[in-house]
Coordinates of C-alpha atoms in Angstrom, one line a residue:
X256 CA -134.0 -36.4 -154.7
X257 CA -133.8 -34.2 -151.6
X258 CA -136.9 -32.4 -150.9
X259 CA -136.8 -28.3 -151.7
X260 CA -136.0 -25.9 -149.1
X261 CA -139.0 -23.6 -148.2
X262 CA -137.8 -19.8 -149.2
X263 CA -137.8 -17.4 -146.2
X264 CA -140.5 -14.9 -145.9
X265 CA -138.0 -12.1 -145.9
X266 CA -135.4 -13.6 -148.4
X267 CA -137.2 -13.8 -151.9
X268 CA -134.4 -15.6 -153.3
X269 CA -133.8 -19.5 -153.3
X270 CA -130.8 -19.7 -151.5
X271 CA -130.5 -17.2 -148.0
X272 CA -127.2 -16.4 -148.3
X273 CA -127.7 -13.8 -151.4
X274 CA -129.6 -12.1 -149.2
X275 CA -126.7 -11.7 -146.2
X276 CA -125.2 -8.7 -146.4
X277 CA -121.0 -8.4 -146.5
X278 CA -119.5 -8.5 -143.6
X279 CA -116.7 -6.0 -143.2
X280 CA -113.9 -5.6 -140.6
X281 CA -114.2 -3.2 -137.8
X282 CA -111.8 -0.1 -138.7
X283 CA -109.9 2.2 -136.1
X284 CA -110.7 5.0 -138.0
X285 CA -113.7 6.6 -137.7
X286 CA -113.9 7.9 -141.2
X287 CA -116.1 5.9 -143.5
X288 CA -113.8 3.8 -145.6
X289 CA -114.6 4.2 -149.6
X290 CA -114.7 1.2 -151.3
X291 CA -114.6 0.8 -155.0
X292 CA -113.9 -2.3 -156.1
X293 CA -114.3 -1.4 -159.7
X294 CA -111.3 0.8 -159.0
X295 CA -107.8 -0.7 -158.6
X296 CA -104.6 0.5 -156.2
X297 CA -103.4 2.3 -160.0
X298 CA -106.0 4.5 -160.4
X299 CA -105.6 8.2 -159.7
X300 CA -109.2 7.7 -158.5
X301 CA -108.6 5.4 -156.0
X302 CA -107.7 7.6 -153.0
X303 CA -110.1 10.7 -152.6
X304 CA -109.0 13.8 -152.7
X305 CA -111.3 16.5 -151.7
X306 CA -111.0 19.2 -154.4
X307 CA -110.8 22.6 -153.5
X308 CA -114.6 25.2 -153.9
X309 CA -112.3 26.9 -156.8
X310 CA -113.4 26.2 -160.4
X311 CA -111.6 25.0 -163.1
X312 CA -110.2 27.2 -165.4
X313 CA -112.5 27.9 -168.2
X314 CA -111.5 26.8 -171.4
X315 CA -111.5 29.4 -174.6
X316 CA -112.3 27.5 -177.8
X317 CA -110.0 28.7 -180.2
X318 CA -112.3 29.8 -183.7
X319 CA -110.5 30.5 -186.8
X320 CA -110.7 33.3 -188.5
X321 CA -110.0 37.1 -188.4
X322 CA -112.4 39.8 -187.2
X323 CA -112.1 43.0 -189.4
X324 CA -110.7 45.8 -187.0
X325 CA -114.2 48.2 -185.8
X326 CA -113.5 51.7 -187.5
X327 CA -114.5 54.8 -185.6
X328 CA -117.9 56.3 -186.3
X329 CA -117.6 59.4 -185.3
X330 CA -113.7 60.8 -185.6
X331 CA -111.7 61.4 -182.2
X332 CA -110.4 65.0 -183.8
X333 CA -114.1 66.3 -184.5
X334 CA -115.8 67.2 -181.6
X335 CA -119.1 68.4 -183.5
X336 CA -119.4 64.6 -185.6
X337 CA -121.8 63.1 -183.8
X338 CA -123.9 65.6 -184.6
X339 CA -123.2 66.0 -187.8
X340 CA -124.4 62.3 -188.3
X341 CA -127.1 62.2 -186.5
X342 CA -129.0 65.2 -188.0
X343 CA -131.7 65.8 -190.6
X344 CA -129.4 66.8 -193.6
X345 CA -126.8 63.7 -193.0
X346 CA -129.9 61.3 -192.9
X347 CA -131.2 63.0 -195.7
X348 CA -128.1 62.3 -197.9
X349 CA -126.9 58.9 -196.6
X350 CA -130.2 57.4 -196.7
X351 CA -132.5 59.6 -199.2
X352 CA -136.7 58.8 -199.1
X353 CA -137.7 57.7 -202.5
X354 CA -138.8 60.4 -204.5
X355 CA -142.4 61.5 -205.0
X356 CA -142.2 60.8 -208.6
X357 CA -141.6 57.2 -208.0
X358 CA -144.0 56.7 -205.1
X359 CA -146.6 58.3 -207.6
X360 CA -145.8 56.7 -210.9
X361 CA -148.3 54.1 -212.5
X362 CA -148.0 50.9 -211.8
X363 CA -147.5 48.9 -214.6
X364 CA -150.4 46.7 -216.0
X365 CA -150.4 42.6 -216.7
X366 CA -147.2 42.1 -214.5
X367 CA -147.0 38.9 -212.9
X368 CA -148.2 38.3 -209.4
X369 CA -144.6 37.0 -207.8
X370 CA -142.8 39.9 -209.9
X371 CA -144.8 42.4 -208.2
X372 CA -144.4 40.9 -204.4
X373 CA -140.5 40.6 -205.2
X374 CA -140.7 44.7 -206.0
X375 CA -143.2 45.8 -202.8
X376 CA -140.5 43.2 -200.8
X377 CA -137.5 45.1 -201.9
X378 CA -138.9 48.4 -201.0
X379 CA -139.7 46.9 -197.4
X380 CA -136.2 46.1 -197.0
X381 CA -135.5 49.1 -198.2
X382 CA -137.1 51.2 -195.8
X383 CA -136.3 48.6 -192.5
X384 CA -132.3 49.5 -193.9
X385 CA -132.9 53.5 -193.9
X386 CA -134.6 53.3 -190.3
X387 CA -131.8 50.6 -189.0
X388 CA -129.3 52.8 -190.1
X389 CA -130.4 56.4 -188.6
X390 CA -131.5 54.3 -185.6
X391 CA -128.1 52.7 -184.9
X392 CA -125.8 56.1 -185.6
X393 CA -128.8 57.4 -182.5
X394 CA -127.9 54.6 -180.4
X395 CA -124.1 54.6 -181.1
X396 CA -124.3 58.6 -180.3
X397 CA -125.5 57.7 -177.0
X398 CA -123.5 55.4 -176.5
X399 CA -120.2 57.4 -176.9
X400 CA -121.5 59.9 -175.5
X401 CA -122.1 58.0 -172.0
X402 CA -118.7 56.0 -173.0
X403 CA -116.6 59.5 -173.0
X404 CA -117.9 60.4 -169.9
X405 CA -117.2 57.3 -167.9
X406 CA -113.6 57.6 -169.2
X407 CA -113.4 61.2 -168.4
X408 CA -114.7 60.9 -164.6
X409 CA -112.0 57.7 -164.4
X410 CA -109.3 60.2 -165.9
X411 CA -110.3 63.1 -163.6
X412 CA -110.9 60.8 -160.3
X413 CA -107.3 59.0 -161.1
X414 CA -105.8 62.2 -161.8
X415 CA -106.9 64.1 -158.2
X416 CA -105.9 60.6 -156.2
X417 CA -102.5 61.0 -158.3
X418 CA -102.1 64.5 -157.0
X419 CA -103.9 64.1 -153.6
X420 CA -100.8 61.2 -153.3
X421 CA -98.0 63.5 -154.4
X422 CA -99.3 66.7 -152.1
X423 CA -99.9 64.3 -149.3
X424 CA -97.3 64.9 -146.1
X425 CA -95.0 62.4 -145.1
X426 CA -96.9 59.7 -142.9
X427 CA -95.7 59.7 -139.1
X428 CA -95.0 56.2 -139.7
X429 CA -92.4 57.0 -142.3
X430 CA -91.1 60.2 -140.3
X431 CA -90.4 58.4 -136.6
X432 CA -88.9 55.5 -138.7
X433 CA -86.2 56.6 -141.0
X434 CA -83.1 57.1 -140.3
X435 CA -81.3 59.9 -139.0
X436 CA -79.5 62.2 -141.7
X437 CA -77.9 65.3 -141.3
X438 CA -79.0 68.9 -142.3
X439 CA -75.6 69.6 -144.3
X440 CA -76.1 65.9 -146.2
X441 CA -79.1 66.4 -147.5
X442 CA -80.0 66.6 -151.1
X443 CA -80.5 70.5 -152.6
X444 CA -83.2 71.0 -154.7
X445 CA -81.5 74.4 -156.6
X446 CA -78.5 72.2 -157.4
X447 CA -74.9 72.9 -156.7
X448 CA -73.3 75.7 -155.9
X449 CA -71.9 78.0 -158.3
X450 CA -69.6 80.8 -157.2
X451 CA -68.9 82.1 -160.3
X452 CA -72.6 81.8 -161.5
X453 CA -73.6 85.8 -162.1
X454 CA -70.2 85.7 -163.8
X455 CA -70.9 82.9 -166.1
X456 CA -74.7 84.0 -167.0
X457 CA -73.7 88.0 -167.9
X458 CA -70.9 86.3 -170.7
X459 CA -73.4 84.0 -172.0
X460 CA -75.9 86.7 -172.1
X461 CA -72.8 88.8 -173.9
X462 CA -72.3 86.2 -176.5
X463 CA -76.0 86.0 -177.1
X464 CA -76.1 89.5 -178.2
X465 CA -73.2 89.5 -180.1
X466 CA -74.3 86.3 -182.1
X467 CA -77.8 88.1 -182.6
X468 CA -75.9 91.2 -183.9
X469 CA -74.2 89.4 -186.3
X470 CA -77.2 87.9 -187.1
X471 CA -78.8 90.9 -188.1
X472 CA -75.9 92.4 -190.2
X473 CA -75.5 89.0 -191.9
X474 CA -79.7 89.4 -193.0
X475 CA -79.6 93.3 -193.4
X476 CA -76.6 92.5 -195.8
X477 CA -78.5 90.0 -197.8
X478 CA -81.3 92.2 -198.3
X479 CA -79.0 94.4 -199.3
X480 CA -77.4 92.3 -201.7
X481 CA -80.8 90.7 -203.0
X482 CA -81.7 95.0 -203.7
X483 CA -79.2 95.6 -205.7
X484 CA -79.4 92.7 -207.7
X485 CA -83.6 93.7 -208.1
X486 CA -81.7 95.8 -210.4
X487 CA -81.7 93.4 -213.5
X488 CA -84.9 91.1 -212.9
X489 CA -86.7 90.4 -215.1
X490 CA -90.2 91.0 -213.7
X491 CA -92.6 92.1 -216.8
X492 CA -93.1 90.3 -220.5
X493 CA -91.6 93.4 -222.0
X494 CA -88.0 93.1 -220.1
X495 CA -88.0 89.4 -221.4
X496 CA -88.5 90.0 -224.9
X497 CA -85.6 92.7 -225.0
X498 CA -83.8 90.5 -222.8
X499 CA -84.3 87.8 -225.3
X500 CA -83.9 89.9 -228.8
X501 CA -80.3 91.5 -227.0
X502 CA -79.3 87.9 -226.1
X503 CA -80.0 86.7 -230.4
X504 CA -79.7 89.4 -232.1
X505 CA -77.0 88.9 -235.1
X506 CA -76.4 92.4 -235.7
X507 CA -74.5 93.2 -231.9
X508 CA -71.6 91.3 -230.8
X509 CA -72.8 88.9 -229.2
X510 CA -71.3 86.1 -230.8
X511 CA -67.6 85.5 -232.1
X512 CA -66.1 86.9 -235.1
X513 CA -63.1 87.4 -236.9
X514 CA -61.6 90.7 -234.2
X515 CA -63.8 89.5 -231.0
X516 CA -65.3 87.1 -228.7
X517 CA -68.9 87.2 -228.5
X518 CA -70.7 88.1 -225.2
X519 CA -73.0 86.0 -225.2
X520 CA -73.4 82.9 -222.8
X521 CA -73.1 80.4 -225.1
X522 CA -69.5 81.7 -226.1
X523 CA -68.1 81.8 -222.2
X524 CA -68.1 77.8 -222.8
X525 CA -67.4 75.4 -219.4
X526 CA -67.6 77.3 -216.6
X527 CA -63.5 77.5 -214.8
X528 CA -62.3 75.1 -212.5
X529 CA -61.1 75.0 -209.2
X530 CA -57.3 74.4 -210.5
X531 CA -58.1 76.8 -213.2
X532 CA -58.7 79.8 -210.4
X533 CA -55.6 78.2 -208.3
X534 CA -53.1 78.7 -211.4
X535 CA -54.6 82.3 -212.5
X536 CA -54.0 83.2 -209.1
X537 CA -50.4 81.6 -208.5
X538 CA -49.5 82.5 -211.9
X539 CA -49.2 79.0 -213.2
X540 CA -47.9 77.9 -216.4
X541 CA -51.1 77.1 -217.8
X542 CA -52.3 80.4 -217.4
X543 CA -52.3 82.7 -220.3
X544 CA -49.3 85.2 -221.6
X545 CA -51.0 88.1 -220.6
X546 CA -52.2 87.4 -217.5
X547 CA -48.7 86.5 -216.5
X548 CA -47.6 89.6 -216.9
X549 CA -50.7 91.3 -215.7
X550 CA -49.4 90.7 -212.2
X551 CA -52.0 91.1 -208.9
X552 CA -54.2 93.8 -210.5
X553 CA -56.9 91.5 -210.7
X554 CA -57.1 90.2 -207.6
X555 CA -56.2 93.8 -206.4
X556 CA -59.3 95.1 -207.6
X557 CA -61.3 92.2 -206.2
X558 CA -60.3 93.0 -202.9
X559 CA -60.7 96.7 -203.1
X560 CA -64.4 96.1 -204.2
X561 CA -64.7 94.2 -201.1
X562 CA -63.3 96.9 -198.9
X563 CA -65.0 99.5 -200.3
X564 CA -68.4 97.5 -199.9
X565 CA -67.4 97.2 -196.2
X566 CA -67.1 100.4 -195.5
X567 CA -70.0 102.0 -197.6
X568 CA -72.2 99.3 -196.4
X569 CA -73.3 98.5 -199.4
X570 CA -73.5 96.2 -202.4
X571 CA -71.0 97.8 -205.3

């Protein structure tokens, strides 16, 4: 049996050459060379690449569920709301104080101990609910109030840089740089030219007034018309019972008989037809015997109660 090695003062182990360190090859390169041997040539590990100081995009859990849409508090179209909901009388009604009459009344005798506690907790909440809600309609008051002003001074700061831009004169940049364009190529700002212009706008100005003109007739002759018909409206209670007892009364002649035909509505039956007009007036076969033989009287008279309307001016 071969006699045991003494172990080296600086070597705890048994064998020294645990404690040698690995001896690597010199390297050209001066960069440190990375080794990771738990890492093989097919990881996308294996080679470093330095990343750049950017972080990585941040990832938005995605949560189920749909958020009820925030109503408006105080209504865009009223200016004076806020203040309406944020005063004495709108506290008042929305979140009334309890009444003197119950803060007063007896408290009942023998009730039980936890029955009592679950009544002075409810008018707790109670009250922490009435100052929660005048205190948040304060707060949102506020807060639109400093929100409406922040959007007005954006509004009004990007609306003078809008018209600062569009006043601004053309930079010299621009000017010394663009090309060179002649006087008589340029675009006019008051449009083509119109020789016959003053022309054009004194008949169009013509037609105007003669279309209001006939205008005017057309609605002085309706009132006109709507005058003379005032005539027979029947505007009181007493007009529409005589109007009534004419129209049903058995003794007149208002309906048919053996001699006549009635006057009444009710005996005039369908009202005529287009091709019943047509034949009267071409004297059709279908027309009656004595209107045949009437010849154009009827549609004389027609026409002559026309002309004489137009030149009385009036409703006949």
């Amino acid at each position: 049996m071969p006699p045991p090695r003494l172990q080296s003062a600086t070597c705890p182990y048994l064998y020294p050459s645990r404690c040698q360190r690995p001896h690597h090859p010199r390297l050209f390169s001066t960069t440190t060379p990375s080794h990771r041997p738990s890492m093989g040539p097919e990881s996308p590990n294996y080679i470093h690449v330095p990343r750049a100081p950017q972080p990585d995009a941040y990832y938005r859990p995605h949560i189920k569920g749909i958020l009820p849409t925030p109503r408006h508090i105080f209504p865009r179209t009223k200016k004076e709301a806020p203040e309406i909901k944020t005063s004495d009388a709108y506290f008042a009604a929305t979140t009334p104080e309890p009444s003197p009459a119950t803060l007063n009344a007896p408290k009942p005798k023998g009730i039980d101990p936890s029955a009592r506690r679950l009544i002075e907790w409810k008018s707790k909440i109670a009250e922490h609910r009435r100052r929660n809600l005048r205190e948040s309609l304060v707060e949102l008051r506020e807060r639109k109030k400093k929100t409406d002003a922040r959007l007005d001074a954006r509004s009004a700061a990007k609306q003078r840089d809008r018209q600062a831009r569009l006043s601004a004169p053309t930079p010299a940049d621009e000017k010394y740089t663009a090309a060179s364009v002649l006087q008589s190529t340029l675009p006019s700002r008051s449009g083509l030219r119109d020789p016959d212009r003053e022309a054009r706008i004194a008949q169009k100005q013509a037609n105007f007034s003669a279309h209001d003109a006939m205008k005017k007739a057309e609605r002085q002759n309706a009132l006109h018309t709507l005058y003379m018909n005032a005539r027979d409206f029947i505007v009181t209670e007493e007009k529409l019972n005589e109007a009534v007892e004419r129209a049903f009364d058995p003794s007149s002649n208002q309906f048919d008989n053996e001699s006549r035909r009635g006057l009444n509505i009710w005996n005039l039956g369908y009202p005529e037809t287009v091709k019943e007009h047509l034949e009267r007036a071409n004297k059709g076969e279908a027309g009656r015997a004595v209107e045949r033989m009437s010849g154009f009287s009827g549609i004389t008279d027609e026409r002559m109660r026309r002309i004489g309307e137009e030149l009385t001016g009036g409703k006949m």
